[in-house]
PDB file of N, CA and C in Angstrom:
ATOM      1  N   MET A   1      -8.596  -5.822 -38.115  1.00  0.00           N
ATOM      2  CA  MET A   1      -7.260  -6.276 -37.757  1.00  0.00           C
ATOM      3  C   MET A   1      -7.376  -7.750 -37.378  1.00  0.00           C
ATOM      4  N   SER A   2      -6.525  -8.570 -37.919  1.00  0.00           N
ATOM      5  CA  SER A   2      -6.589  -9.995 -37.624  1.00  0.00           C
ATOM      6  C   SER A   2      -6.143 -10.256 -36.191  1.00  0.00           C
ATOM      7  N   ARG A   3      -6.498 -11.427 -35.671  1.00  0.00           N
ATOM      8  CA  ARG A   3      -6.125 -11.785 -34.306  1.00  0.00           C
ATOM      9  C   ARG A   3      -4.621 -11.843 -34.142  1.00  0.00           C
ATOM     10  N   LEU A   4      -3.921 -12.332 -35.142  1.00  0.00           N
ATOM     11  CA  LEU A   4      -2.472 -12.431 -35.073  1.00  0.00           C
ATOM     12  C   LEU A   4      -1.843 -11.038 -35.004  1.00  0.00           C
ATOM     13  N   SER A   5      -2.332 -10.114 -35.815  1.00  0.00           N
ATOM     14  CA  SER A   5      -1.802  -8.748 -35.796  1.00  0.00           C
ATOM     15  C   SER A   5      -2.075  -8.072 -34.464  1.00  0.00           C
ATOM     16  N   PHE A   6      -3.280  -8.274 -33.934  1.00  0.00           N
ATOM     17  CA  PHE A   6      -3.625  -7.680 -32.648  1.00  0.00           C
ATOM     18  C   PHE A   6      -2.749  -8.259 -31.544  1.00  0.00           C
ATOM     19  N   ALA A   7      -2.528  -9.561 -31.553  1.00  0.00           N
ATOM     20  CA  ALA A   7      -1.695 -10.199 -30.531  1.00  0.00           C
ATOM     21  C   ALA A   7      -0.257  -9.690 -30.619  1.00  0.00           C
ATOM     22  N   ALA A   8       0.245  -9.525 -31.834  1.00  0.00           N
ATOM     23  CA  ALA A   8       1.609  -9.021 -32.007  1.00  0.00           C
ATOM     24  C   ALA A   8       1.706  -7.579 -31.514  1.00  0.00           C
ATOM     25  N   LEU A   9       0.712  -6.767 -31.820  1.00  0.00           N
ATOM     26  CA  LEU A   9       0.698  -5.377 -31.374  1.00  0.00           C
ATOM     27  C   LEU A   9       0.603  -5.293 -29.847  1.00  0.00           C
ATOM     28  N   ALA A  10      -0.247  -6.103 -29.254  1.00  0.00           N
ATOM     29  CA  ALA A  10      -0.387  -6.104 -27.794  1.00  0.00           C
ATOM     30  C   ALA A  10       0.904  -6.554 -27.132  1.00  0.00           C
ATOM     31  N   GLY A  11       1.547  -7.569 -27.689  1.00  0.00           N
ATOM     32  CA  GLY A  11       2.820  -8.039 -27.145  1.00  0.00           C
ATOM     33  C   GLY A  11       3.898  -6.980 -27.227  1.00  0.00           C
ATOM     34  N   ALA A  12       3.955  -6.275 -28.325  1.00  0.00           N
ATOM     35  CA  ALA A  12       4.954  -5.212 -28.486  1.00  0.00           C
ATOM     36  C   ALA A  12       4.700  -4.079 -27.498  1.00  0.00           C
ATOM     37  N   ALA A  13       3.441  -3.742 -27.281  1.00  0.00           N
ATOM     38  CA  ALA A  13       3.103  -2.674 -26.328  1.00  0.00           C
ATOM     39  C   ALA A  13       3.501  -3.072 -24.912  1.00  0.00           C
ATOM     40  N   MET A  14       3.272  -4.323 -24.537  1.00  0.00           N
ATOM     41  CA  MET A  14       3.657  -4.789 -23.199  1.00  0.00           C
ATOM     42  C   MET A  14       5.167  -4.768 -23.038  1.00  0.00           C
ATOM     43  N   LEU A  15       5.882  -5.177 -24.052  1.00  0.00           N
ATOM     44  CA  LEU A  15       7.344  -5.168 -23.997  1.00  0.00           C
ATOM     45  C   LEU A  15       7.847  -3.742 -23.870  1.00  0.00           C
ATOM     46  N   PHE A  16       7.266  -2.818 -24.617  1.00  0.00           N
ATOM     47  CA  PHE A  16       7.686  -1.417 -24.544  1.00  0.00           C
ATOM     48  C   PHE A  16       7.442  -0.842 -23.156  1.00  0.00           C
ATOM     49  N   SER A  17       6.261  -1.071 -22.585  1.00  0.00           N
ATOM     50  CA  SER A  17       5.958  -0.479 -21.280  1.00  0.00           C
ATOM     51  C   SER A  17       6.812  -1.088 -20.185  1.00  0.00           C
ATOM     52  N   ALA A  18       7.147  -2.353 -20.275  1.00  0.00           N
ATOM     53  CA  ALA A  18       7.966  -2.996 -19.248  1.00  0.00           C
ATOM     54  C   ALA A  18       9.397  -2.490 -19.266  1.00  0.00           C
ATOM     55  N   THR A  19       9.869  -2.062 -20.425  1.00  0.00           N
ATOM     56  CA  THR A  19      11.250  -1.600 -20.514  1.00  0.00           C
ATOM     57  C   THR A  19      11.354  -0.081 -20.600  1.00  0.00           C
ATOM     58  N   ALA A  20      10.235   0.613 -20.531  1.00  0.00           N
ATOM     59  CA  ALA A  20      10.260   2.073 -20.672  1.00  0.00           C
ATOM     60  C   ALA A  20      11.092   2.731 -19.587  1.00  0.00           C
ATOM     61  N   ALA A  21      10.910   2.309 -18.338  1.00  0.00           N
ATOM     62  CA  ALA A  21      11.681   2.912 -17.246  1.00  0.00           C
ATOM     63  C   ALA A  21      13.164   2.605 -17.414  1.00  0.00           C
ATOM     64  N   GLN A  22      13.489   1.390 -17.830  1.00  0.00           N
ATOM     65  CA  GLN A  22      14.885   1.021 -18.008  1.00  0.00           C
ATOM     66  C   GLN A  22      15.535   1.811 -19.133  1.00  0.00           C
ATOM     67  N   ALA A  23      14.772   2.131 -20.166  1.00  0.00           N
ATOM     68  CA  ALA A  23      15.335   2.852 -21.303  1.00  0.00           C
ATOM     69  C   ALA A  23      15.658   4.305 -20.962  1.00  0.00           C
ATOM     70  N   GLN A  24      15.103   4.810 -19.872  1.00  0.00           N
ATOM     71  CA  GLN A  24      15.282   6.203 -19.519  1.00  0.00           C
ATOM     72  C   GLN A  24      16.583   6.485 -18.799  1.00  0.00           C
ATOM     73  N   GLY A  25      17.286   5.479 -18.314  1.00  0.00           N
ATOM     74  CA  GLY A  25      18.436   5.803 -17.506  1.00  0.00           C
ATOM     75  C   GLY A  25      19.537   4.773 -17.460  1.00  0.00           C
ATOM     76  N   TYR A  26      20.626   5.202 -16.859  1.00  0.00           N
ATOM     77  CA  TYR A  26      21.811   4.376 -16.661  1.00  0.00           C
ATOM     78  C   TYR A  26      21.612   3.437 -15.472  1.00  0.00           C
ATOM     79  N   TYR A  27      20.988   3.972 -14.414  1.00  0.00           N
ATOM     80  CA  TYR A  27      20.724   3.167 -13.225  1.00  0.00           C
ATOM     81  C   TYR A  27      19.315   2.612 -13.288  1.00  0.00           C
ATOM     82  N   THR A  28      19.143   1.354 -12.897  1.00  0.00           N
ATOM     83  CA  THR A  28      17.816   0.770 -12.760  1.00  0.00           C
ATOM     84  C   THR A  28      17.725   0.101 -11.394  1.00  0.00           C
ATOM     85  N   ALA A  29      16.631   0.354 -10.730  1.00  0.00           N
ATOM     86  CA  ALA A  29      16.388  -0.215  -9.415  1.00  0.00           C
ATOM     87  C   ALA A  29      14.990  -0.814  -9.404  1.00  0.00           C
ATOM     88  N   LYS A  30      14.889  -2.021  -8.878  1.00  0.00           N
ATOM     89  CA  LYS A  30      13.585  -2.668  -8.776  1.00  0.00           C
ATOM     90  C   LYS A  30      13.267  -2.842  -7.298  1.00  0.00           C
ATOM     91  N   PRO A  31      12.427  -1.964  -6.757  1.00  0.00           N
ATOM     92  CA  PRO A  31      12.044  -2.069  -5.349  1.00  0.00           C
ATOM     93  C   PRO A  31      11.238  -3.338  -5.086  1.00  0.00           C
ATOM     94  N   ALA A  32      11.396  -3.898  -3.893  1.00  0.00           N
ATOM     95  CA  ALA A  32      10.634  -5.092  -3.513  1.00  0.00           C
ATOM     96  C   ALA A  32       9.135  -4.779  -3.513  1.00  0.00           C
ATOM     97  N   THR A  33       8.792  -3.554  -3.146  1.00  0.00           N
ATOM     98  CA  THR A  33       7.412  -3.078  -3.191  1.00  0.00           C
ATOM     99  C   THR A  33       7.356  -1.928  -4.191  1.00  0.00           C
ATOM    100  N   ALA A  34       6.462  -2.036  -5.150  1.00  0.00           N
ATOM    101  CA  ALA A  34       6.365  -1.017  -6.204  1.00  0.00           C
ATOM    102  C   ALA A  34       6.151   0.373  -5.606  1.00  0.00           C
ATOM    103  N   PRO A  35       6.890   1.367  -6.092  1.00  0.00           N
ATOM    104  CA  PRO A  35       6.728   2.739  -5.602  1.00  0.00           C
ATOM    105  C   PRO A  35       5.326   3.278  -5.897  1.00  0.00           C
ATOM    106  N   THR A  36       4.836   4.125  -5.021  1.00  0.00           N
ATOM    107  CA  THR A  36       3.505   4.704  -5.223  1.00  0.00           C
ATOM    108  C   THR A  36       3.555   5.977  -6.044  1.00  0.00           C
ATOM    109  N   LYS A  37       4.728   6.583  -6.149  1.00  0.00           N
ATOM    110  CA  LYS A  37       4.883   7.821  -6.913  1.00  0.00           C
ATOM    111  C   LYS A  37       5.628   7.536  -8.216  1.00  0.00           C
ATOM    112  N   PRO A  38       5.312   8.263  -9.297  1.00  0.00           N
ATOM    113  CA  PRO A  38       5.977   8.025 -10.575  1.00  0.00           C
ATOM    114  C   PRO A  38       7.389   8.593 -10.658  1.00  0.00           C
ATOM    115  N   SER A  39       7.760   9.445  -9.702  1.00  0.00           N
ATOM    116  CA  SER A  39       9.119   9.987  -9.715  1.00  0.00           C
ATOM    117  C   SER A  39       9.527  10.365  -8.299  1.00  0.00           C
ATOM    118  N   LEU A  40      10.846  10.473  -8.101  1.00  0.00           N
ATOM    119  CA  LEU A  40      11.379  10.891  -6.814  1.00  0.00           C
ATOM    120  C   LEU A  40      12.769  11.454  -7.030  1.00  0.00           C
ATOM    121  N   ILE A  41      13.223  12.252  -6.070  1.00  0.00           N
ATOM    122  CA  ILE A  41      14.579  12.797  -6.120  1.00  0.00           C
ATOM    123  C   ILE A  41      15.329  12.231  -4.930  1.00  0.00           C
ATOM    124  N   SER A  42      16.446  11.611  -5.207  1.00  0.00           N
ATOM    125  CA  SER A  42      17.251  10.980  -4.168  1.00  0.00           C
ATOM    126  C   SER A  42      18.705  11.387  -4.370  1.00  0.00           C
ATOM    127  N   GLY A  43      19.269  12.080  -3.394  1.00  0.00           N
ATOM    128  CA  GLY A  43      20.660  12.516  -3.514  1.00  0.00           C
ATOM    129  C   GLY A  43      20.903  13.410  -4.713  1.00  0.00           C
ATOM    130  N   GLY A  44      19.897  14.209  -5.069  1.00  0.00           N
ATOM    131  CA  GLY A  44      20.021  15.097  -6.216  1.00  0.00           C
ATOM    132  C   GLY A  44      19.804  14.410  -7.556  1.00  0.00           C
ATOM    133  N   VAL A  45      19.393  13.147  -7.529  1.00  0.00           N
ATOM    134  CA  VAL A  45      19.178  12.369  -8.753  1.00  0.00           C
ATOM    135  C   VAL A  45      17.676  12.167  -8.952  1.00  0.00           C
ATOM    136  N   MET A  46      17.185  12.489 -10.158  1.00  0.00           N
ATOM    137  CA  MET A  46      15.776  12.299 -10.489  1.00  0.00           C
ATOM    138  C   MET A  46      15.562  10.866 -10.960  1.00  0.00           C
ATOM    139  N   TRP A  47      14.681  10.151 -10.276  1.00  0.00           N
ATOM    140  CA  TRP A  47      14.310   8.786 -10.630  1.00  0.00           C
ATOM    141  C   TRP A  47      12.906   8.794 -11.195  1.00  0.00           C
ATOM    142  N   LYS A  48      12.686   8.069 -12.278  1.00  0.00           N
ATOM    143  CA  LYS A  48      11.365   7.880 -12.874  1.00  0.00           C
ATOM    144  C   LYS A  48      10.985   6.424 -12.671  1.00  0.00           C
ATOM    145  N   CYS A  49       9.782   6.182 -12.185  1.00  0.00           N
ATOM    146  CA  CYS A  49       9.341   4.823 -11.884  1.00  0.00           C
ATOM    147  C   CYS A  49       8.109   4.463 -12.709  1.00  0.00           C
ATOM    148  N   ALA A  50       8.104   3.243 -13.229  1.00  0.00           N
ATOM    149  CA  ALA A  50       6.972   2.711 -13.976  1.00  0.00           C
ATOM    150  C   ALA A  50       7.056   1.193 -13.954  1.00  0.00           C
ATOM    151  N   GLU A  51       5.898   0.568 -13.864  1.00  0.00           N
ATOM    152  CA  GLU A  51       5.845  -0.896 -13.912  1.00  0.00           C
ATOM    153  C   GLU A  51       6.732  -1.543 -12.849  1.00  0.00           C
ATOM    154  N   GLY A  52       6.894  -0.900 -11.702  1.00  0.00           N
ATOM    155  CA  GLY A  52       7.660  -1.478 -10.606  1.00  0.00           C
ATOM    156  C   GLY A  52       9.169  -1.339 -10.717  1.00  0.00           C
ATOM    157  N   THR A  53       9.643  -0.605 -11.728  1.00  0.00           N
ATOM    158  CA  THR A  53      11.076  -0.391 -11.917  1.00  0.00           C
ATOM    159  C   THR A  53      11.351   1.103 -11.981  1.00  0.00           C
ATOM    160  N   CYS A  54      12.435   1.522 -11.353  1.00  0.00           N
ATOM    161  CA  CYS A  54      12.824   2.938 -11.376  1.00  0.00           C
ATOM    162  C   CYS A  54      14.136   3.087 -12.140  1.00  0.00           C
ATOM    163  N   ALA A  55      14.299   4.207 -12.814  1.00  0.00           N
ATOM    164  CA  ALA A  55      15.501   4.458 -13.606  1.00  0.00           C
ATOM    165  C   ALA A  55      15.954   5.899 -13.423  1.00  0.00           C
ATOM    166  N   ALA A  56      17.276   6.093 -13.536  1.00  0.00           N
ATOM    167  CA  ALA A  56      17.855   7.432 -13.400  1.00  0.00           C
ATOM    168  C   ALA A  56      19.075   7.555 -14.304  1.00  0.00           C
ATOM    169  N   ALA A  57      19.395   8.788 -14.648  1.00  0.00           N
ATOM    170  CA  ALA A  57      20.566   9.079 -15.473  1.00  0.00           C
ATOM    171  C   ALA A  57      21.846   8.865 -14.666  1.00  0.00           C
ATOM    172  N   LYS A  58      22.935   8.679 -15.354  1.00  0.00           N
ATOM    173  CA  LYS A  58      24.230   8.477 -14.717  1.00  0.00           C
ATOM    174  C   LYS A  58      24.654   9.750 -13.984  1.00  0.00           C
ATOM    175  N   THR A  59      25.299   9.555 -12.839  1.00  0.00           N
ATOM    176  CA  THR A  59      25.798  10.672 -12.047  1.00  0.00           C
ATOM    177  C   THR A  59      27.300  10.504 -11.840  1.00  0.00           C
ATOM    178  N   THR A  60      27.893  11.431 -11.118  1.00  0.00           N
ATOM    179  CA  THR A  60      29.316  11.324 -10.810  1.00  0.00           C
ATOM    180  C   THR A  60      29.567  10.539  -9.531  1.00  0.00           C
ATOM    181  N   SER A  61      28.499  10.172  -8.816  1.00  0.00           N
ATOM    182  CA  SER A  61      28.636   9.385  -7.588  1.00  0.00           C
ATOM    183  C   SER A  61      28.960   7.924  -7.916  1.00  0.00           C
ATOM    184  N   ARG A  62      29.590   7.259  -6.952  1.00  0.00           N
ATOM    185  CA  ARG A  62      29.855   5.824  -7.116  1.00  0.00           C
ATOM    186  C   ARG A  62      28.526   5.075  -7.148  1.00  0.00           C
ATOM    187  N   ASP A  63      28.510   3.973  -7.874  1.00  0.00           N
ATOM    188  CA  ASP A  63      27.283   3.193  -8.033  1.00  0.00           C
ATOM    189  C   ASP A  63      26.706   2.767  -6.681  1.00  0.00           C
ATOM    190  N   ALA A  64      27.554   2.342  -5.762  1.00  0.00           N
ATOM    191  CA  ALA A  64      27.081   1.894  -4.448  1.00  0.00           C
ATOM    192  C   ALA A  64      26.396   3.035  -3.697  1.00  0.00           C
ATOM    193  N   ILE A  65      26.909   4.246  -3.832  1.00  0.00           N
ATOM    194  CA  ILE A  65      26.309   5.409  -3.168  1.00  0.00           C
ATOM    195  C   ILE A  65      24.937   5.699  -3.760  1.00  0.00           C
ATOM    196  N   VAL A  66      24.813   5.631  -5.069  1.00  0.00           N
ATOM    197  CA  VAL A  66      23.522   5.869  -5.726  1.00  0.00           C
ATOM    198  C   VAL A  66      22.503   4.841  -5.232  1.00  0.00           C
ATOM    199  N   CYS A  67      22.923   3.591  -5.134  1.00  0.00           N
ATOM    200  CA  CYS A  67      22.037   2.537  -4.637  1.00  0.00           C
ATOM    201  C   CYS A  67      21.603   2.834  -3.206  1.00  0.00           C
ATOM    202  N   GLU A  68      22.559   3.168  -2.352  1.00  0.00           N
ATOM    203  CA  GLU A  68      22.250   3.447  -0.949  1.00  0.00           C
ATOM    204  C   GLU A  68      21.309   4.645  -0.801  1.00  0.00           C
ATOM    205  N   GLN A  69      21.420   5.612  -1.692  1.00  0.00           N
ATOM    206  CA  GLN A  69      20.537   6.776  -1.626  1.00  0.00           C
ATOM    207  C   GLN A  69      19.116   6.422  -2.032  1.00  0.00           C
ATOM    208  N   VAL A  70      18.974   5.610  -3.073  1.00  0.00           N
ATOM    209  CA  VAL A  70      17.618   5.305  -3.538  1.00  0.00           C
ATOM    210  C   VAL A  70      16.890   4.384  -2.565  1.00  0.00           C
ATOM    211  N   VAL A  71      17.573   3.466  -1.890  1.00  0.00           N
ATOM    212  CA  VAL A  71      16.862   2.591  -0.948  1.00  0.00           C
ATOM    213  C   VAL A  71      16.321   3.367   0.241  1.00  0.00           C
ATOM    214  N   LYS A  72      16.899   4.504   0.542  1.00  0.00           N
ATOM    215  CA  LYS A  72      16.388   5.338   1.630  1.00  0.00           C
ATOM    216  C   LYS A  72      15.005   5.893   1.293  1.00  0.00           C
ATOM    217  N   HIS A  73      14.664   5.944   0.002  1.00  0.00           N
ATOM    218  CA  HIS A  73      13.376   6.482  -0.437  1.00  0.00           C
ATOM    219  C   HIS A  73      12.375   5.407  -0.838  1.00  0.00           C
ATOM    220  N   VAL A  74      12.853   4.314  -1.418  1.00  0.00           N
ATOM    221  CA  VAL A  74      11.921   3.301  -1.924  1.00  0.00           C
ATOM    222  C   VAL A  74      11.932   2.008  -1.115  1.00  0.00           C
ATOM    223  N   GLY A  75      12.858   1.872  -0.194  1.00  0.00           N
ATOM    224  CA  GLY A  75      12.938   0.637   0.581  1.00  0.00           C
ATOM    225  C   GLY A  75      13.799  -0.405  -0.098  1.00  0.00           C
ATOM    226  N   THR A  76      13.742  -1.611   0.411  1.00  0.00           N
ATOM    227  CA  THR A  76      14.567  -2.722  -0.067  1.00  0.00           C
ATOM    228  C   THR A  76      14.397  -2.953  -1.566  1.00  0.00           C
ATOM    229  N   LEU A  77      15.522  -3.227  -2.229  1.00  0.00           N
ATOM    230  CA  LEU A  77      15.513  -3.509  -3.664  1.00  0.00           C
ATOM    231  C   LEU A  77      15.662  -4.999  -3.921  1.00  0.00           C
ATOM    232  N   SER A  78      15.008  -5.480  -4.970  1.00  0.00           N
ATOM    233  CA  SER A  78      15.217  -6.863  -5.396  1.00  0.00           C
ATOM    234  C   SER A  78      16.315  -6.931  -6.443  1.00  0.00           C
ATOM    235  N   SER A  79      16.616  -5.777  -7.078  1.00  0.00           N
ATOM    236  CA  SER A  79      17.754  -5.716  -8.011  1.00  0.00           C
ATOM    237  C   SER A  79      18.166  -4.257  -8.204  1.00  0.00           C
ATOM    238  N   PHE A  80      19.442  -4.086  -8.577  1.00  0.00           N
ATOM    239  CA  PHE A  80      19.984  -2.766  -8.882  1.00  0.00           C
ATOM    240  C   PHE A  80      21.069  -2.968  -9.931  1.00  0.00           C
ATOM    241  N   ALA A  81      21.077  -2.099 -10.933  1.00  0.00           N
ATOM    242  CA  ALA A  81      22.097  -2.177 -11.974  1.00  0.00           C
ATOM    243  C   ALA A  81      22.578  -0.784 -12.331  1.00  0.00           C
ATOM    244  N   ALA A  82      23.851  -0.713 -12.668  1.00  0.00           N
ATOM    245  CA  ALA A  82      24.472   0.514 -13.154  1.00  0.00           C
ATOM    246  C   ALA A  82      24.984   0.191 -14.547  1.00  0.00           C
ATOM    247  N   GLY A  83      24.325   0.742 -15.539  1.00  0.00           N
ATOM    248  CA  GLY A  83      24.654   0.374 -16.906  1.00  0.00           C
ATOM    249  C   GLY A  83      24.288  -1.094 -17.103  1.00  0.00           C
ATOM    250  N   ALA A  84      25.209  -1.845 -17.666  1.00  0.00           N
ATOM    251  CA  ALA A  84      24.976  -3.274 -17.892  1.00  0.00           C
ATOM    252  C   ALA A  84      25.430  -4.124 -16.716  1.00  0.00           C
ATOM    253  N   ASN A  85      25.885  -3.487 -15.634  1.00  0.00           N
ATOM    254  CA  ASN A  85      26.424  -4.217 -14.491  1.00  0.00           C
ATOM    255  C   ASN A  85      25.416  -4.312 -13.347  1.00  0.00           C
ATOM    256  N   ALA A  86      24.816  -5.480 -13.215  1.00  0.00           N
ATOM    257  CA  ALA A  86      23.877  -5.717 -12.119  1.00  0.00           C
ATOM    258  C   ALA A  86      24.660  -6.004 -10.849  1.00  0.00           C
ATOM    259  N   PHE A  87      24.168  -5.485  -9.729  1.00  0.00           N
ATOM    260  CA  PHE A  87      24.796  -5.768  -8.443  1.00  0.00           C
ATOM    261  C   PHE A  87      24.653  -7.253  -8.130  1.00  0.00           C
ATOM    262  N   ASP A  88      25.722  -7.843  -7.604  1.00  0.00           N
ATOM    263  CA  ASP A  88      25.630  -9.236  -7.170  1.00  0.00           C
ATOM    264  C   ASP A  88      24.924  -9.283  -5.815  1.00  0.00           C
ATOM    265  N   GLU A  89      24.718 -10.483  -5.301  1.00  0.00           N
ATOM    266  CA  GLU A  89      23.978 -10.661  -4.056  1.00  0.00           C
ATOM    267  C   GLU A  89      24.603  -9.903  -2.884  1.00  0.00           C
ATOM    268  N   ALA A  90      25.923  -9.946  -2.768  1.00  0.00           N
ATOM    269  CA  ALA A  90      26.610  -9.273  -1.653  1.00  0.00           C
ATOM    270  C   ALA A  90      26.485  -7.757  -1.749  1.00  0.00           C
ATOM    271  N   ALA A  91      26.672  -7.207  -2.935  1.00  0.00           N
ATOM    272  CA  ALA A  91      26.573  -5.760  -3.125  1.00  0.00           C
ATOM    273  C   ALA A  91      25.144  -5.277  -2.883  1.00  0.00           C
ATOM    274  N   LEU A  92      24.169  -6.060  -3.332  1.00  0.00           N
ATOM    275  CA  LEU A  92      22.773  -5.691  -3.135  1.00  0.00           C
ATOM    276  C   LEU A  92      22.410  -5.752  -1.653  1.00  0.00           C
ATOM    277  N   ALA A  93      22.904  -6.757  -0.943  1.00  0.00           N
ATOM    278  CA  ALA A  93      22.646  -6.863   0.503  1.00  0.00           C
ATOM    279  C   ALA A  93      23.240  -5.663   1.250  1.00  0.00           C
ATOM    280  N   LYS A  94      24.444  -5.258   0.868  1.00  0.00           N
ATOM    281  CA  LYS A  94      25.077  -4.103   1.502  1.00  0.00           C
ATOM    282  C   LYS A  94      24.258  -2.839   1.239  1.00  0.00           C
ATOM    283  N   CYS A  95      23.786  -2.689   0.034  1.00  0.00           N
ATOM    284  CA  CYS A  95      22.957  -1.540  -0.316  1.00  0.00           C
ATOM    285  C   CYS A  95      21.657  -1.575   0.482  1.00  0.00           C
ATOM    286  N   ASN A  96      20.994  -2.711   0.512  1.00  0.00           N
ATOM    287  CA  ASN A  96      19.716  -2.841   1.200  1.00  0.00           C
ATOM    288  C   ASN A  96      19.827  -2.609   2.701  1.00  0.00           C
ATOM    289  N   ALA A  97      21.019  -2.746   3.253  1.00  0.00           N
ATOM    290  CA  ALA A  97      21.213  -2.476   4.683  1.00  0.00           C
ATOM    291  C   ALA A  97      20.906  -1.016   5.015  1.00  0.00           C
ATOM    292  N   ARG A  98      20.933  -0.147   4.020  1.00  0.00           N
ATOM    293  CA  ARG A  98      20.638   1.287   4.217  1.00  0.00           C
ATOM    294  C   ARG A  98      19.157   1.618   3.996  1.00  0.00           C
ATOM    295  N   ALA A  99      18.346   0.604   3.701  1.00  0.00           N
ATOM    296  CA  ALA A  99      16.933   0.847   3.405  1.00  0.00           C
ATOM    297  C   ALA A  99      16.207   1.436   4.599  1.00  0.00           C
ATOM    298  N   ARG A 100      15.166   2.185   4.324  1.00  0.00           N
ATOM    299  CA  ARG A 100      14.358   2.825   5.374  1.00  0.00           C
ATOM    300  C   ARG A 100      13.638   1.821   6.213  1.00  0.00           C
TER     301      ARG A 100
END
């Protein structure tokens, strides 16, 4: 395998692993400190964590409630998104106020 092919393959693998957790769910949360467990249940929602990012399927709860529930388990978040909508600084600060 040529060096160029190997570099392209390695780059694609890194891109896949970095986005794997995000591809699994509607919600994505990036804890300030990487979780030690690969999964957790918060408010009845199963979260899968990899590469410092956690993801979960969409629920019937409001986005802010889902955020507040997950920070109780993983601590302060550096980012949180519901679908394509990332929380702004004020919403994230309000969510992080519920952190453990």
